[in-house]
XYZ file of C-alpha atoms in Angstrom:
271
model
C 2.227 -49.327 -73.127
C 3.376 -51.579 -76.089
C 2.653 -55.332 -76.558
C 4.863 -57.963 -78.437
C 3.105 -57.234 -81.727
C 4.032 -53.601 -81.456
C 0.583 -52.341 -80.615
C 0.768 -49.210 -78.420
C -1.696 -47.530 -76.097
C -1.249 -44.206 -74.292
C -3.187 -42.413 -71.489
C -2.599 -39.183 -69.596
C -3.235 -38.752 -65.850
C -3.093 -35.600 -63.738
C -1.366 -35.331 -60.369
C -2.483 -32.253 -58.454
C -0.111 -30.821 -55.820
C -2.000 -28.846 -53.187
C -0.995 -26.849 -50.101
C -2.199 -29.050 -47.274
C 0.166 -27.861 -44.565
C -1.140 -25.560 -41.870
C 0.688 -22.335 -41.105
C 2.888 -22.167 -37.997
C 1.355 -19.624 -35.613
C 3.070 -18.090 -32.582
C 0.862 -16.211 -30.097
C 2.259 -13.230 -28.157
C 3.153 -13.503 -24.481
C 0.416 -13.044 -21.902
C 0.011 -9.488 -20.600
C -1.548 -7.599 -17.695
C -3.070 -4.168 -18.286
C -4.579 -1.611 -15.893
C -8.340 -1.178 -15.972
C -9.452 2.241 -17.156
C -12.907 1.986 -15.568
C -15.284 -0.551 -14.080
C -15.980 -1.984 -17.545
C -12.330 -2.894 -18.063
C -10.076 -1.589 -20.832
C -10.836 -0.941 -24.503
C -9.080 -2.966 -27.194
C -7.721 0.316 -28.533
C -5.424 0.566 -25.506
C -1.819 0.895 -26.681
C -0.566 -2.127 -24.740
C -3.433 -4.309 -25.965
C -2.944 -3.167 -29.548
C 0.747 -4.112 -29.341
C -0.226 -7.500 -27.866
C -2.681 -8.227 -30.696
C -0.148 -7.166 -33.328
C 2.609 -9.386 -31.898
C 1.167 -12.699 -33.125
C 3.325 -14.083 -35.978
C 2.818 -16.851 -38.537
C 4.825 -18.575 -41.265
C 3.782 -20.972 -44.019
C 5.751 -23.407 -46.203
C 4.016 -22.134 -49.318
C 2.657 -18.654 -48.780
C 4.842 -15.707 -47.892
C 1.901 -13.831 -46.426
C -0.502 -15.351 -43.925
C -3.631 -13.668 -42.561
C -3.823 -13.513 -38.756
C -7.105 -12.685 -37.013
C -8.230 -12.727 -33.361
C -11.434 -12.772 -31.348
C -10.565 -10.024 -28.870
C -13.712 -8.142 -27.771
C -14.012 -4.369 -28.135
C -13.616 -4.007 -24.366
C -11.739 -6.532 -22.273
C -13.410 -6.869 -18.854
C -11.678 -6.910 -15.492
C -10.162 -10.340 -14.988
C -8.508 -12.690 -17.479
C -9.656 -12.945 -21.103
C -8.318 -15.663 -23.401
C -7.719 -14.363 -26.914
C -7.671 -16.896 -29.765
C -5.514 -16.050 -32.765
C -6.166 -17.734 -36.129
C -3.675 -17.913 -38.994
C -5.044 -18.719 -42.483
C -2.985 -19.336 -45.628
C -4.122 -18.879 -49.215
C -5.236 -22.497 -49.389
C -7.543 -22.057 -46.433
C -5.417 -24.044 -43.984
C -5.836 -22.644 -40.476
C -3.966 -22.804 -37.213
C -5.019 -21.376 -33.845
C -3.080 -20.298 -30.778
C -4.093 -18.585 -27.557
C -2.795 -16.010 -25.099
C -4.369 -14.112 -22.220
C -4.953 -10.494 -21.331
C -5.508 -9.829 -17.620
C -7.247 -6.554 -16.814
C -6.386 -5.567 -13.251
C -7.373 -2.708 -10.972
C -3.901 -1.276 -10.501
C -4.785 2.359 -9.843
C -5.187 3.548 -6.272
C -8.171 5.763 -5.419
C -7.753 9.533 -5.372
C -8.206 10.808 -1.814
C -8.601 14.462 -0.847
C -8.233 15.280 2.843
C -10.218 18.187 4.303
C -8.509 21.485 5.074
C -6.795 21.612 8.459
C -8.817 23.278 11.210
C -8.409 25.022 14.558
C -11.022 24.536 17.289
C -11.471 25.790 20.814
C -10.649 23.528 23.745
C -13.629 22.660 25.923
C -11.561 21.705 28.987
C -8.054 20.721 30.049
C -8.316 17.439 28.078
C -8.930 19.258 24.798
C -12.020 18.752 22.616
C -14.040 15.599 21.953
C -14.300 14.106 18.479
C -18.068 14.629 18.720
C -17.549 18.386 18.456
C -19.608 19.692 15.518
C -16.657 21.340 13.794
C -14.467 18.261 14.189
C -17.232 15.994 12.887
C -17.602 18.186 9.799
C -13.822 18.012 9.341
C -13.750 14.208 9.592
C -16.649 13.890 7.152
C -14.998 16.303 4.733
C -12.587 13.815 3.150
C -13.572 12.729 -0.381
C -12.380 9.931 -2.658
C -12.905 8.684 -6.203
C -11.737 5.587 -8.060
C -11.683 4.677 -11.740
C -13.109 1.207 -11.052
C -14.895 1.129 -7.696
C -17.778 3.566 -7.276
C -18.525 2.908 -3.601
C -15.594 3.693 -1.334
C -15.302 3.823 2.448
C -12.992 6.417 3.969
C -11.562 5.719 7.428
C -9.456 7.834 9.778
C -7.421 7.415 12.948
C -8.951 10.321 14.849
C -8.741 10.055 18.633
C -11.846 10.121 20.804
C -10.556 13.362 22.350
C -8.211 15.771 20.590
C -5.693 17.144 23.101
C -4.479 20.722 23.244
C -2.007 21.316 20.437
C -1.727 19.919 16.917
C -2.983 16.420 16.058
C -2.370 14.898 12.625
C -5.285 12.834 11.325
C -4.579 10.204 8.661
C -7.413 9.368 6.269
C -7.360 6.075 4.320
C -9.386 4.658 1.445
C -9.138 1.310 -0.332
C -10.758 0.020 -3.513
C -10.155 -3.572 -2.425
C -6.826 -3.757 -4.211
C -5.093 -0.432 -3.693
C -4.942 1.948 -0.731
C -4.411 5.704 -0.581
C -3.771 7.872 2.494
C -3.891 11.626 3.080
C -3.395 13.783 6.161
C -4.723 16.962 7.727
C -4.387 18.520 11.174
C -6.673 19.559 14.002
C -5.264 22.264 16.265
C -6.972 22.602 19.639
C -6.329 25.929 21.360
C -7.478 27.708 24.484
C -9.831 30.334 23.100
C -12.090 30.826 26.133
C -11.959 33.880 28.352
C -11.542 33.487 32.098
C -14.525 34.119 34.353
C -14.274 36.778 37.069
C -16.530 36.608 40.098
C -16.533 39.854 42.093
C -18.794 42.192 44.005
C -18.283 45.782 45.058
C -19.143 47.194 48.463
C -19.239 50.127 50.851
C -16.512 51.061 53.303
C -16.129 53.798 55.875
C -13.729 56.692 55.320
C -10.852 56.935 57.766
C -10.379 60.663 57.232
C -11.481 63.484 55.005
C -9.622 62.118 51.985
C -11.248 58.723 52.033
C -9.607 55.416 52.916
C -6.341 53.674 52.007
C -6.590 50.724 49.650
C -4.607 48.708 52.186
C -7.378 49.141 54.744
C -8.815 45.865 55.975
C -12.341 46.570 54.700
C -11.079 47.431 51.208
C -8.777 44.383 51.104
C -11.663 42.147 52.126
C -13.574 43.234 48.994
C -10.537 42.880 46.721
C -9.465 39.517 48.172
C -12.967 38.140 47.644
C -12.518 38.495 43.888
C -12.001 35.171 42.104
C -11.090 34.237 38.538
C -11.256 30.785 36.980
C -10.453 29.376 33.545
C -11.642 26.175 31.848
C -8.053 25.255 31.013
C -5.844 26.889 33.635
C -8.118 26.668 36.652
C -7.777 29.440 39.256
C -6.099 32.634 38.027
C -4.628 35.696 39.681
C -6.595 38.921 39.322
C -4.996 42.329 38.977
C -6.695 45.671 39.588
C -6.103 49.367 39.025
C -7.105 50.532 42.479
C -5.264 53.717 43.563
C -3.417 53.900 46.866
C -6.324 55.848 48.350
C -10.009 55.513 47.595
C -11.693 58.907 47.720
C -15.028 59.708 49.247
C -17.866 58.529 47.021
C -17.973 55.856 44.331
C -14.645 54.412 43.111
C -14.635 52.262 39.956
C -12.053 49.489 40.174
C -11.142 47.558 37.015
C -10.305 43.886 37.517
C -8.281 41.896 34.943
C -7.548 38.166 34.654
C -5.409 36.629 31.880
C -4.904 32.908 31.198
C -1.769 31.224 29.841
C -3.079 31.465 26.269
C -3.397 35.238 26.554
C -7.181 35.328 26.822
C -8.215 38.258 29.032
C -11.365 39.010 31.014
C -12.152 42.320 32.669
C -14.808 43.425 35.126
C -15.431 46.667 36.951
C -16.646 46.829 40.538
C -17.558 49.875 42.570
C -16.285 50.506 46.089
C -18.162 53.366 47.730
C -16.418 55.259 50.498
C -18.742 57.014 52.938
């Protein structure tokens, strides 16, 4: 500065220009990731790592901006908000948020028991309470990567009819359901029952007596055969045309519709 007499004074001042503008931070889009176990999913998961790396930032001064986040080592099941922070060289910071949802997206693994064949108890088939069938129904197993306690259900009938019945097993972890199937085959495995009694008949001549004789036919016709499935059955025999004097062994045979055969031998004595 100079006055009218020409006297001059000078002074120097300093103007400091500083970076006072915050970086511009863009958070990644929200994501949903499958849980790997009941704790959730580790941050090292590929999808989560890509999510964390997708935050971007720019600054009007610095070409490189440091981006950090507060993601935990393991993200639990449910929704976690992740806060990203961008910091420039001057220490200006900006924050932005995005979410990671950890969901149980994997269905349980269900293993059905091996298919079985059981004997019919009557014409209706076999009840579910049968020991072998109960073991079959209890033989299904299941595991899940999140839920440790699982309940397996099935659509088994109270009575399994003759033939093949498909049983569907189901298990749910509360979010996802898995089904598996196996079969129960009920067959007629029981032998018929023959009720018969031999007897004594009189000879009609020196050779013995004809099988067609009334006394012999009375013994043969008294024979009965029954089956738990088929009911009353016919009975065949190997009696010769003539029964000789003395003891004659007669073999009786009854066969049901499933091919199960019962035999019994009676003795008709001719005197």
